Coordinates of C-alpha atoms in Angstrom, one line a residue:
X120 CA -10.4 77.2 -81.7
X121 CA -12.3 74.1 -80.0
X122 CA -15.7 74.9 -78.8
X123 CA -16.2 73.3 -75.4
X124 CA -19.3 71.5 -74.2
X125 CA -21.6 73.5 -72.5
X126 CA -21.1 74.0 -68.6
X127 CA -24.5 72.1 -67.9
X128 CA -23.2 69.2 -69.5
X129 CA -19.9 69.0 -68.1
X130 CA -21.8 69.6 -64.8
X131 CA -23.8 66.6 -65.5
X132 CA -21.2 64.4 -66.4
X133 CA -19.0 65.2 -63.4
X134 CA -21.7 64.5 -61.2
X135 CA -22.3 61.0 -62.6
X136 CA -18.5 60.4 -62.3
X137 CA -18.3 61.6 -58.8
X138 CA -21.4 59.7 -57.8
X139 CA -20.5 56.4 -59.3
X140 CA -17.3 56.8 -56.9
X141 CA -19.4 57.1 -53.9
X142 CA -21.2 53.8 -54.4
X143 CA -20.6 50.7 -52.5
X144 CA -17.5 48.9 -54.3
X145 CA -16.2 46.6 -51.5
X146 CA -13.9 44.1 -52.7
X147 CA -13.5 45.8 -56.0
X148 CA -9.9 46.5 -56.1
X149 CA -10.1 49.3 -58.7
X150 CA -13.2 50.8 -57.2
X151 CA -13.0 50.6 -53.4
X152 CA -12.2 53.6 -51.2
X153 CA -12.0 51.8 -48.1
X154 CA -8.4 51.2 -47.9
X155 CA -5.2 53.3 -48.0
X156 CA -3.2 53.1 -51.3
X157 CA -2.6 54.8 -54.6
X158 CA -5.8 54.0 -56.0
X159 CA -8.2 55.6 -53.5
X160 CA -5.7 58.2 -53.2
X161 CA -5.9 59.4 -56.7
X162 CA -9.9 59.1 -56.3
X163 CA -9.6 61.3 -53.2
X164 CA -7.1 63.7 -54.8
X165 CA -9.8 63.9 -57.7
X166 CA -12.6 64.5 -55.4
X167 CA -10.5 67.5 -54.0
X168 CA -10.4 68.8 -57.5
X169 CA -13.8 68.6 -58.1
X170 CA -14.8 70.1 -54.8
X171 CA -12.7 73.3 -55.8
X172 CA -15.0 73.7 -58.8
X173 CA -18.2 72.6 -57.2
X174 CA -17.6 73.9 -53.9
X175 CA -20.2 71.8 -52.1
X176 CA -19.5 71.4 -48.5
X177 CA -20.8 68.1 -48.4
X178 CA -18.0 66.9 -50.5
X179 CA -15.1 68.2 -48.2
X180 CA -16.8 66.4 -45.3
X181 CA -16.9 63.2 -47.0
X182 CA -13.3 63.6 -47.7
X183 CA -12.3 64.6 -44.2
X184 CA -14.4 61.4 -42.6
X185 CA -12.7 59.2 -45.4
X186 CA -9.2 60.4 -44.4
X187 CA -9.8 60.3 -40.6
X188 CA -11.4 56.7 -41.0
X189 CA -8.6 55.2 -42.9
X190 CA -5.8 57.1 -41.5
X191 CA -4.7 54.5 -39.2
X192 CA -3.9 52.0 -42.1
X193 CA -1.4 54.6 -43.5
X194 CA 1.3 53.4 -41.0
X195 CA 1.5 49.9 -42.3
X196 CA 1.9 50.6 -45.9
X197 CA 4.5 53.5 -45.9
X198 CA 5.9 53.3 -49.1
X199 CA 6.1 56.1 -52.1
X200 CA 2.9 54.7 -54.1
X201 CA 0.9 55.2 -50.9
X202 CA 1.8 58.8 -50.2
X203 CA -1.0 59.5 -52.8
X204 CA -3.6 60.0 -50.2
X205 CA -1.7 62.5 -48.4
X206 CA -2.1 65.0 -51.3
X207 CA -5.5 66.0 -49.7
X208 CA -4.1 66.8 -46.2
X209 CA -3.1 70.2 -46.6
X210 CA -6.5 71.2 -47.9
X211 CA -8.4 69.2 -45.3
X212 CA -6.3 71.1 -42.6
X213 CA -7.2 74.4 -44.2
X214 CA -10.9 73.5 -44.3
X215 CA -11.5 71.9 -40.9
X216 CA -8.4 73.2 -39.0
X217 CA -8.2 69.8 -37.3
X218 CA -4.3 69.5 -36.4
X219 CA -4.0 66.0 -37.2
X220 CA -4.4 66.8 -40.8
X221 CA -1.2 69.1 -40.5
X222 CA 0.7 67.0 -37.7
X223 CA 0.6 64.1 -40.0
X224 CA 1.4 65.4 -43.3
X225 CA 4.7 67.1 -41.6
X226 CA 5.5 63.6 -40.0
X227 CA 5.0 62.1 -43.4
X228 CA 6.9 64.9 -45.5
X229 CA 9.9 64.0 -42.8
X230 CA 9.8 60.5 -43.6
X231 CA 9.8 61.5 -47.4
X232 CA 12.8 63.6 -47.2
X233 CA 14.9 61.7 -44.6
X234 CA 14.0 57.8 -45.0
X235 CA 12.2 57.2 -48.3
X236 CA 14.3 54.9 -50.4
X237 CA 16.2 56.5 -53.4
X238 CA 18.0 55.8 -56.4
X239 CA 21.7 56.5 -56.7
X240 CA 20.5 59.6 -58.7
X241 CA 18.4 60.7 -55.8
X242 CA 15.1 60.1 -57.4
X243 CA 12.4 58.2 -55.3
X244 CA 12.7 54.6 -55.6
X245 CA 9.1 53.7 -56.6
X246 CA 8.1 51.3 -53.8
X247 CA 4.8 49.7 -53.7
X248 CA 2.3 48.2 -51.2
X249 CA 2.2 44.9 -53.2
X250 CA 4.5 42.1 -52.8
X251 CA 6.9 43.3 -55.5
X252 CA 10.2 44.9 -55.5
X253 CA 11.5 47.5 -58.2
X254 CA 15.2 48.3 -56.9
X255 CA 16.4 51.7 -58.2
X256 CA 13.5 52.0 -60.6
X257 CA 12.1 55.5 -61.2
X258 CA 8.3 55.6 -62.6
X259 CA 6.5 58.6 -63.9
X260 CA 3.7 57.5 -61.6
X261 CA 5.6 58.8 -58.5
X262 CA 5.5 62.3 -59.8
X263 CA 1.6 62.3 -58.9
X264 CA 1.5 59.9 -56.2
X265 CA 4.3 61.7 -54.0
X266 CA 5.8 64.8 -55.4
X267 CA 2.7 66.6 -55.6
X268 CA 2.2 66.1 -51.9
X269 CA 5.3 67.5 -51.1
X270 CA 4.7 70.7 -53.1
X271 CA 1.3 71.1 -51.1
X272 CA 3.1 70.6 -47.8
X273 CA 5.4 72.9 -48.8
X274 CA 2.7 75.5 -49.5
X275 CA 1.1 74.9 -46.1
X276 CA 4.2 75.2 -44.0
X277 CA 6.2 77.5 -46.1
X278 CA 9.1 75.3 -45.4
X279 CA 11.8 75.4 -48.5
X280 CA 13.2 72.0 -47.9
X281 CA 10.0 70.4 -49.0
X282 CA 9.6 72.9 -51.9
X283 CA 13.3 72.1 -52.9
X284 CA 12.6 68.2 -52.9
X285 CA 9.6 68.8 -54.9
X286 CA 11.7 70.7 -57.6
X287 CA 14.5 68.0 -57.4
X288 CA 12.2 65.3 -57.9
X289 CA 10.4 66.8 -60.6
X290 CA 13.4 67.7 -62.5
X291 CA 14.8 64.3 -61.9
X292 CA 11.9 62.4 -63.3
X293 CA 11.6 64.4 -66.4
X294 CA 14.9 64.1 -67.3
X295 CA 15.5 60.4 -66.3
X296 CA 12.6 59.3 -68.2
X297 CA 12.8 61.6 -71.4
X298 CA 12.9 60.1 -74.7
X299 CA 15.6 62.1 -76.4
X300 CA 14.4 61.2 -79.8
X301 CA 10.6 61.7 -79.5
X302 CA 10.3 64.1 -76.6
X303 CA 7.6 62.0 -74.5
X304 CA 8.3 59.8 -71.5
X305 CA 9.3 56.4 -71.1
X306 CA 7.1 54.6 -68.3
X307 CA 10.3 53.4 -66.1
X308 CA 13.9 54.2 -65.6
X309 CA 16.3 51.4 -64.3
X310 CA 19.1 52.8 -62.3
X311 CA 21.0 49.6 -62.1
X312 CA 20.9 48.6 -65.8
X313 CA 20.9 52.5 -67.0
X314 CA 17.9 51.7 -69.5
X315 CA 14.4 52.3 -69.8
X316 CA 13.4 48.7 -69.4
X317 CA 11.0 47.7 -72.0
X318 CA 11.3 51.3 -73.3
X319 CA 7.3 51.8 -73.3
X320 CA 6.0 55.1 -74.1
X321 CA 2.8 54.7 -72.0
X322 CA 0.3 57.0 -72.1
X323 CA -0.7 57.0 -68.4
X324 CA 2.8 57.6 -67.4
X325 CA 2.9 60.8 -69.8
X326 CA -0.4 61.7 -68.1
X327 CA 0.4 61.5 -64.6
X328 CA 3.3 64.3 -65.2
X329 CA 1.4 65.7 -67.8
X330 CA -1.0 66.5 -64.8
X331 CA 1.1 66.7 -61.9
X332 CA 3.8 69.0 -63.2
X333 CA 1.4 72.2 -63.4
X334 CA -0.2 71.1 -60.4
X335 CA 3.2 70.9 -58.5
X336 CA 4.4 74.3 -60.2
X337 CA 1.3 76.1 -59.0
X338 CA 1.9 75.2 -55.6
X339 CA 5.6 76.2 -55.5
X340 CA 5.2 79.6 -57.1
X341 CA 6.6 82.2 -55.2
X342 CA 8.3 79.7 -52.7
X343 CA 11.4 79.4 -54.6
X344 CA 12.9 79.7 -58.0
X345 CA 12.2 76.6 -60.5
X346 CA 14.6 75.8 -63.0
X347 CA 14.0 76.9 -66.6
X348 CA 14.7 73.3 -67.7
X349 CA 11.7 72.2 -66.0
X350 CA 9.3 74.2 -68.1
X351 CA 11.4 73.6 -71.1
X352 CA 11.2 69.7 -70.7
X353 CA 7.5 69.9 -70.0
X354 CA 6.5 71.9 -73.1
X355 CA 8.8 69.4 -75.1
X356 CA 7.0 66.5 -73.8
X357 CA 3.6 68.1 -74.0
X358 CA 4.4 69.2 -77.7
X359 CA 5.4 65.4 -78.6
X360 CA 2.7 64.1 -76.9
X361 CA -0.1 65.7 -78.6
X362 CA 1.6 64.5 -81.8
X363 CA 0.4 61.3 -81.0
X364 CA -3.1 62.1 -80.6
X365 CA -5.6 60.0 -82.8
X366 CA -8.0 61.9 -84.7
X367 CA -11.0 60.9 -82.8
X368 CA -9.4 62.6 -79.6
X369 CA -7.8 59.6 -77.6
X370 CA -4.5 58.3 -77.2
X371 CA -3.7 54.7 -77.6
X372 CA -2.6 52.9 -74.2
X373 CA 0.9 53.4 -75.7
X374 CA 1.6 56.5 -77.4
X375 CA 3.3 55.3 -80.7
X376 CA 1.4 52.0 -81.1
X377 CA -1.9 53.0 -83.2
X378 CA -2.5 49.3 -83.3
X379 CA -3.1 49.1 -79.5
X380 CA -6.5 50.2 -78.0
X381 CA -7.5 53.6 -76.9
X382 CA -7.3 54.5 -73.1
X383 CA -9.4 56.8 -71.2
X384 CA -7.7 57.5 -68.1
X385 CA -4.6 58.4 -69.9
X386 CA -6.2 60.8 -72.2
X387 CA -8.1 62.4 -69.6
X388 CA -5.1 63.3 -67.7
X389 CA -3.2 64.5 -70.7
X390 CA -6.1 66.7 -71.4
X391 CA -6.6 67.9 -67.9
X392 CA -3.0 68.7 -67.5
X393 CA -3.2 70.8 -70.8
X394 CA -6.1 72.8 -69.5
X395 CA -3.9 73.7 -66.1
X396 CA -0.8 74.5 -68.1
X397 CA -2.5 76.8 -70.4
X398 CA -4.3 78.7 -67.5
X399 CA -0.9 79.4 -65.7
X400 CA 1.0 80.2 -68.8
X401 CA 3.1 77.1 -69.1
X402 CA 1.6 76.2 -72.6
X403 CA 0.0 78.2 -75.3
X404 CA -3.4 78.4 -76.1
X405 CA -2.9 76.3 -79.4
X406 CA -2.9 73.4 -76.9
X407 CA -6.6 73.9 -76.2
X408 CA -7.5 72.2 -79.4
X409 CA -6.3 68.7 -78.7
X410 CA -7.5 68.8 -75.2
X411 CA -10.9 69.8 -76.5
X412 CA -10.9 67.1 -78.7
X413 CA -10.1 64.8 -75.8
X414 CA -12.5 66.1 -73.6
X415 CA -15.3 65.3 -76.2
X416 CA -14.1 61.7 -76.8
X417 CA -14.0 61.1 -73.1
X418 CA -17.4 62.3 -72.5
X419 CA -18.5 59.3 -74.7
X420 CA -16.6 56.9 -72.4
X421 CA -18.9 57.6 -69.7
X422 CA -21.8 55.3 -69.2
X423 CA -25.2 56.3 -68.1
X424 CA -24.6 55.2 -64.4
X425 CA -21.5 57.3 -64.3
X426 CA -19.1 54.5 -65.0
X427 CA -16.0 55.4 -67.2
X428 CA -14.9 52.9 -69.8
X429 CA -11.8 52.2 -71.4
X430 CA -9.4 52.5 -68.2
X431 CA -6.6 49.8 -68.3
X432 CA -6.0 48.2 -65.1
X433 CA -3.2 48.3 -62.7
X434 CA 0.2 48.6 -65.0
X435 CA 3.8 48.1 -63.7
X436 CA 6.6 48.5 -66.1
X437 CA 5.8 45.3 -68.4
X438 CA 8.3 43.3 -69.5
X439 CA 7.4 44.0 -73.4
X440 CA 5.8 46.8 -74.9
X441 CA 3.3 44.3 -76.5
X442 CA 2.0 43.4 -73.0
X443 CA 0.8 46.9 -72.3
X444 CA -1.9 45.9 -74.9
X445 CA -2.9 42.8 -73.1
X446 CA -3.8 44.8 -69.7
X447 CA -7.6 44.5 -69.3
X448 CA -9.8 47.5 -69.0
X449 CA -11.8 47.7 -65.9
X450 CA -13.5 50.6 -63.8
X451 CA -11.0 52.3 -61.5
X452 CA -11.0 55.2 -58.8
X453 CA -8.1 56.5 -61.0
X454 CA -9.8 56.4 -64.0
X455 CA -13.0 57.9 -62.5
X456 CA -10.6 60.5 -60.9
X457 CA -8.7 61.7 -64.1
X458 CA -11.8 62.0 -65.9
X459 CA -13.3 64.0 -62.9
X460 CA -10.4 66.3 -62.9
X461 CA -10.7 67.0 -66.8
X462 CA -14.5 67.8 -66.1
X463 CA -13.5 70.1 -63.2
X464 CA -10.9 71.7 -64.9
X465 CA -12.9 72.2 -68.4
X466 CA -15.4 74.0 -66.2
X467 CA -13.0 76.6 -64.6

C-alpha cells in the first residue's frame, strides 16, 4: 500500500495552493474569481472542500462574501455550465442561515428541472456562457458543474424530485459517454449524429465524473434507492482509467495517448475521486495505490508560490484528438481547485 506524505506536508501544500487562489488575478480568465461562471465555480467548490478539512471560519466567511458579491451576475448567465457556483449554496445556508442562499438554490433547481435545455435522451445539454452553441451535446463536465448542485439541493430540502433528477443525469452521462471497448469515458456525445464526435478519451472528462460521482452518491444516501448499474459503470470506468496511469503517477491529457503531455488537473481529479470512493466503499482499497502515486506526482507540480503547473486550458470537445495536445497549459482556478480537493481528501 502506498505511504502518503505526512499531514504536515499536505497541509503546507494545501495552504499554498489555496493562498494562490486568493491573490489578485483580475483580467486573468483562468484565475479571476470576480465573475460568475464554471471556472470560479469550481474554485469555490474546491475551497468549500478545503474548509471541510481545515475548519477555518475565515474560509467560510470568504465564500459567503464572494457568493453575495457576485450573485447578481448569475441571472445573466443561466446556462448549465454556470450552475457550478451554486454547488456551495446549501453549505452556505447551513453555515450562515442566510435565507438568500436557500431561496436562490431552490429557484435555480426549479429552472434546471423544468427549463434547462435537454437532449432527446433527457440529458442536460451542455450550454455555456461563451458565444458558442453545442446543440444536443452531452459533456462529462456537466456532472460536476450541474448535477452535483442538484444532489446537494436534494440533501438540503429533502425533495425527491431533485434527487431523482441527479440520479437520472448521472446514469445518463455514464451510459452515453462510456467507451464500451475500453471502459473509460469519452469527452462528449452528440445526440444528433449519434456519435462521440472526435471520440477523445480526455483525461479531465473522466476526472470530472471520477470525482463528482462519489460526491453525488454521498449526498443522495438515504434519500432514494440508486440503481446498481451506476456503481457498476463507475467501477468499470475507474478500473479502466487507472490502467492508463503513467509509471510516474500522472495521466496524459488524453488517456490513451502516451505521446501527449501529462496533465495535472485531470490527474488530481481522478486521484481525489478515488480517495472519496474508497472511503465510502464504492471502490476497493487497492485503488489507493494509484491515488497515492498520483498524489506524489501532483505535489511536484506545485510551485513555490502555490501555482499549480501542467494544467490544460479551457477545452471544448475538440475537432480531432490531436487538437487536445495543442491546448496550452495555464494556471487556472479549476486546476488549483482539483489539486486542493485532492490534498483535502488525502488529509482525511
